[in-house]
Tab-separated table of C-alpha atoms in Angstrom:
chain	number	residue	atom	x	y	z
A	21	LEU	CA	0.033	-0.028	0.079
A	22	PRO	CA	0.956	3.673	-0.803
A	23	GLU	CA	1.914	5.454	2.553
A	24	ASP	CA	-0.637	8.037	2.214
A	25	MET	CA	-3.364	5.368	2.352
A	26	VAL	CA	-2.026	3.278	5.331
A	27	GLY	CA	-4.138	4.994	8.006
A	28	MET	CA	-7.540	5.238	5.468
A	29	LEU	CA	-8.023	1.716	4.630
A	30	ASP	CA	-9.736	-0.509	7.336
A	31	ILE	CA	-9.897	-4.227	6.190
A	32	LYS	CA	-11.944	-6.631	8.391
A	33	VAL	CA	-12.167	-10.654	7.248
A	34	ALA	CA	-14.813	-12.531	8.641
A	35	ASP	CA	-15.136	-16.279	8.354
A	36	ASN	CA	-18.920	-16.931	7.712
A	37	TYR	CA	-18.127	-20.625	7.926
A	38	SER	CA	-16.960	-20.648	11.233
A	39	MET	CA	-19.466	-18.282	12.587
A	40	ALA	CA	-22.288	-20.362	11.130
A	41	TYR	CA	-20.540	-23.820	12.645
A	42	SER	CA	-20.323	-21.856	16.210
A	43	ALA	CA	-23.996	-21.131	16.013
A	44	TYR	CA	-24.788	-24.685	15.049
A	45	LYS	CA	-22.702	-26.091	17.707
A	46	GLU	CA	-24.544	-23.916	20.279
A	47	SER	CA	-28.093	-24.872	19.016
A	48	THR	CA	-27.268	-28.706	19.034
A	49	ALA	CA	-25.618	-28.428	22.609
A	50	ALA	CA	-29.074	-26.840	23.663
A	51	LYS	CA	-30.978	-29.840	21.807
A	52	MET	CA	-28.921	-32.419	23.526
A	53	ASP	CA	-29.177	-31.099	26.756
A	54	THR	CA	-32.930	-31.134	26.296
A	55	ARG	CA	-32.736	-34.794	25.157
A	56	THR	CA	-30.550	-35.788	27.941
A	57	ILE	CA	-33.255	-34.413	30.238
A	58	VAL	CA	-36.301	-35.986	28.600
A	59	ILE	CA	-34.406	-39.193	28.347
A	60	ALA	CA	-33.307	-39.395	32.160
A	61	SER	CA	-36.854	-38.180	33.209
A	62	VAL	CA	-38.321	-40.992	30.982
A	63	ILE	CA	-35.822	-43.540	32.624
A	64	LEU	CA	-36.642	-42.481	35.940
A	65	LEU	CA	-40.169	-42.879	35.547
A	66	SER	CA	-39.964	-46.220	33.866
A	67	LEU	CA	-37.671	-47.425	36.934
A	68	ILE	CA	-40.398	-46.141	39.303
A	69	MET	CA	-43.302	-47.812	37.285
A	70	LEU	CA	-41.331	-50.877	37.346
A	71	TYR	CA	-40.529	-50.851	41.256
A	72	LEU	CA	-44.432	-50.364	41.982
A	73	MET	CA	-45.454	-52.800	39.926
A	74	GLN	CA	-43.097	-55.545	41.553
A	75	ARG	CA	-43.541	-54.291	45.036
A	76	PRO	CA	-46.790	-56.201	45.788
A	77	LYS	CA	-45.370	-59.237	44.379
A	78	ILE	CA	-42.617	-59.154	46.888
A	79	ARG	CA	-45.049	-58.406	49.674
A	80	ASP	CA	-47.081	-61.604	48.635
A	81	ARG	CA	-43.668	-63.431	49.085
A	82	MET	CA	-42.928	-62.670	52.458
A	83	ASP	CA	-45.307	-65.652	53.724
A	84	LEU	CA	-42.957	-67.840	51.457
A	85	VAL	CA	-39.711	-66.346	52.878
A	86	THR	CA	-41.088	-67.070	56.387
A	87	VAL	CA	-41.865	-70.862	55.584
A	88	TYR	CA	-38.478	-71.153	53.882
A	89	ARG	CA	-36.891	-69.681	57.069
A	90	LEU	CA	-38.899	-71.902	59.181
A	91	LEU	CA	-37.817	-74.957	57.021
A	92	GLY	CA	-34.271	-73.968	57.887
A	93	ILE	CA	-33.223	-72.961	54.248
A	94	SER	CA	-30.337	-70.723	54.592
A	95	LYS	CA	-29.934	-67.062	54.139
A	96	ARG	CA	-27.702	-67.422	51.394
A	97	ASN	CA	-29.899	-69.990	49.383
A	98	LEU	CA	-32.879	-67.839	49.934
A	99	MET	CA	-31.329	-64.909	48.246
A	100	MET	CA	-30.083	-67.140	45.409
A	101	ILE	CA	-33.755	-68.520	44.823
A	102	PHE	CA	-35.196	-64.683	44.914
A	103	GLY	CA	-32.209	-63.854	42.732
A	104	MET	CA	-32.585	-66.264	39.995
A	105	GLU	CA	-36.264	-65.882	39.958
A	106	SER	CA	-35.951	-62.175	39.403
A	107	LEU	CA	-33.368	-62.812	36.524
A	108	THR	CA	-35.654	-65.600	34.847
A	109	THR	CA	-38.547	-63.185	34.959
A	110	THR	CA	-36.449	-60.445	33.660
A	111	LEU	CA	-35.200	-62.466	30.997
A	112	LYS	CA	-38.765	-63.882	30.237
A	113	TYR	CA	-40.318	-60.308	29.616
A	114	SER	CA	-37.536	-57.855	28.799
A	115	LEU	CA	-35.331	-59.759	26.669
A	116	PRO	CA	-38.084	-60.200	23.884
A	117	THR	CA	-39.251	-56.653	24.643
A	118	ILE	CA	-35.808	-55.426	24.095
A	119	ALA	CA	-35.261	-57.445	20.904
A	120	LEU	CA	-38.601	-56.564	19.499
A	121	ALA	CA	-37.761	-52.774	19.824
A	122	TYR	CA	-34.298	-53.519	18.436
A	123	GLY	CA	-35.583	-55.176	15.372
A	124	ALA	CA	-38.410	-52.430	14.886
A	125	ILE	CA	-36.032	-49.678	15.129
A	126	ARG	CA	-33.670	-51.501	12.675
A	127	LEU	CA	-36.379	-52.002	10.391
A	128	ILE	CA	-37.631	-48.410	10.587
A	129	SER	CA	-33.876	-47.303	9.676
A	130	SER	CA	-33.669	-49.753	6.887
A	131	ILE	CA	-36.834	-48.062	4.965
A	132	GLU	CA	-35.134	-45.331	2.865
A	133	GLN	CA	-38.342	-43.759	1.921
A	134	LEU	CA	-39.043	-42.377	5.464
A	135	GLY	CA	-36.075	-40.225	5.317
A	136	THR	CA	-34.998	-40.908	9.056
A	137	VAL	CA	-32.355	-42.995	10.377
A	138	LEU	CA	-32.715	-43.957	13.978
A	139	ILE	CA	-29.492	-45.306	15.671
A	140	TYR	CA	-30.081	-48.042	18.528
A	141	PRO	CA	-26.650	-50.215	18.563
A	142	LEU	CA	-26.571	-53.705	19.911
A	143	TRP	CA	-24.565	-52.727	23.067
A	144	GLY	CA	-27.251	-50.059	23.702
A	145	ALA	CA	-29.784	-52.973	23.726
A	146	LEU	CA	-27.708	-54.927	25.805
A	147	LEU	CA	-26.995	-52.411	28.264
A	148	THR	CA	-30.499	-51.720	28.520
A	149	LEU	CA	-31.284	-55.474	29.303
A	150	GLY	CA	-28.485	-55.308	31.959
A	151	ILE	CA	-29.936	-52.019	33.820
A	152	ILE	CA	-33.319	-53.556	33.800
A	153	ALA	CA	-31.844	-56.722	35.016
A	154	VAL	CA	-29.708	-55.216	37.898
A	155	PHE	CA	-32.774	-52.871	38.842
A	156	ARG	CA	-34.985	-55.760	39.204
A	157	LEU	CA	-32.462	-58.088	41.109
A	158	LEU	CA	-32.109	-55.332	43.608
A	159	VAL	CA	-35.742	-54.596	43.928
A	160	ALA	CA	-36.212	-58.406	44.677
A	161	ILE	CA	-33.375	-58.840	46.909
A	162	LEU	CA	-33.597	-55.575	49.146
A	163	PRO	CA	-36.758	-56.840	50.960
A	164	ILE	CA	-35.173	-60.225	51.240
A	165	LEU	CA	-32.212	-58.620	53.009
A	166	SER	CA	-34.325	-56.851	55.490
A	167	LEU	CA	-36.511	-60.229	56.325
A	168	ASN	CA	-33.247	-62.171	56.713
A	169	ARG	CA	-32.119	-60.092	59.721
A	170	LYS	CA	-35.054	-61.174	61.590
A	171	PRO	CA	-35.109	-64.802	63.120
A	172	PRO	CA	-37.422	-67.342	61.847
A	173	ALA	CA	-39.652	-67.297	64.976
A	174	GLN	CA	-40.129	-63.517	64.732
A	175	LEU	CA	-41.001	-63.787	61.165
A	176	ALA	CA	-43.482	-66.280	61.829
A	177	ALA	CA	-45.278	-64.231	64.652
A	178	ASN	CA	-45.148	-61.144	62.313
A	179	TYR	CA	-46.259	-62.651	59.210
A	180	ASP	CA	-48.666	-65.214	60.603
A	181	PHE	CA	-50.319	-67.589	57.763
C-alpha cells in the first residue's frame, strides 16, 4: 500500500463458515441438553413404575420367605432363589421386548423412503437389558435382606399365615 493510504483503509475479514458452525454447535448443544433431560426423566419414571409393579409381588412373597426360613433354608440360598427368580422373570419379559424394539428400530431405519435414521446399537440394547436386570434384582433382593435379619420365629409371629 502507498504510504498515504495506510491510515485510511480498514480491512476486516469475517469467516462466515466458522460463525455459522459456532451457531450450529450452540444450537445442537442446547438440543442435546434437552434430550438428555427428557431421556433421564423417562428412564427414571420407567424405573419407578417397574418398582411399583414389582412391590406387591414382593409383599406376597413374605409368607413364602417365612416358610423357607422356618424350614431351615439358609439366608444365602434364599437370596439365590429370589435372585434367580428375578433374573428369570427379567429374561422372560424384558429380553423379548428389547429384541422387538431393536428389530423395529432396525427395520424403520432400513426404509429409505422415510428419510429418518434411528440409531440403536446392539450394545445399547444389551446395556438396557443389563440395567433392567440389575434394577429388578435389587428390588427383589432388598426386601429379602431386611427379612433375613429377623430370626425365623419372629418372622412367623409377624407374618402369620
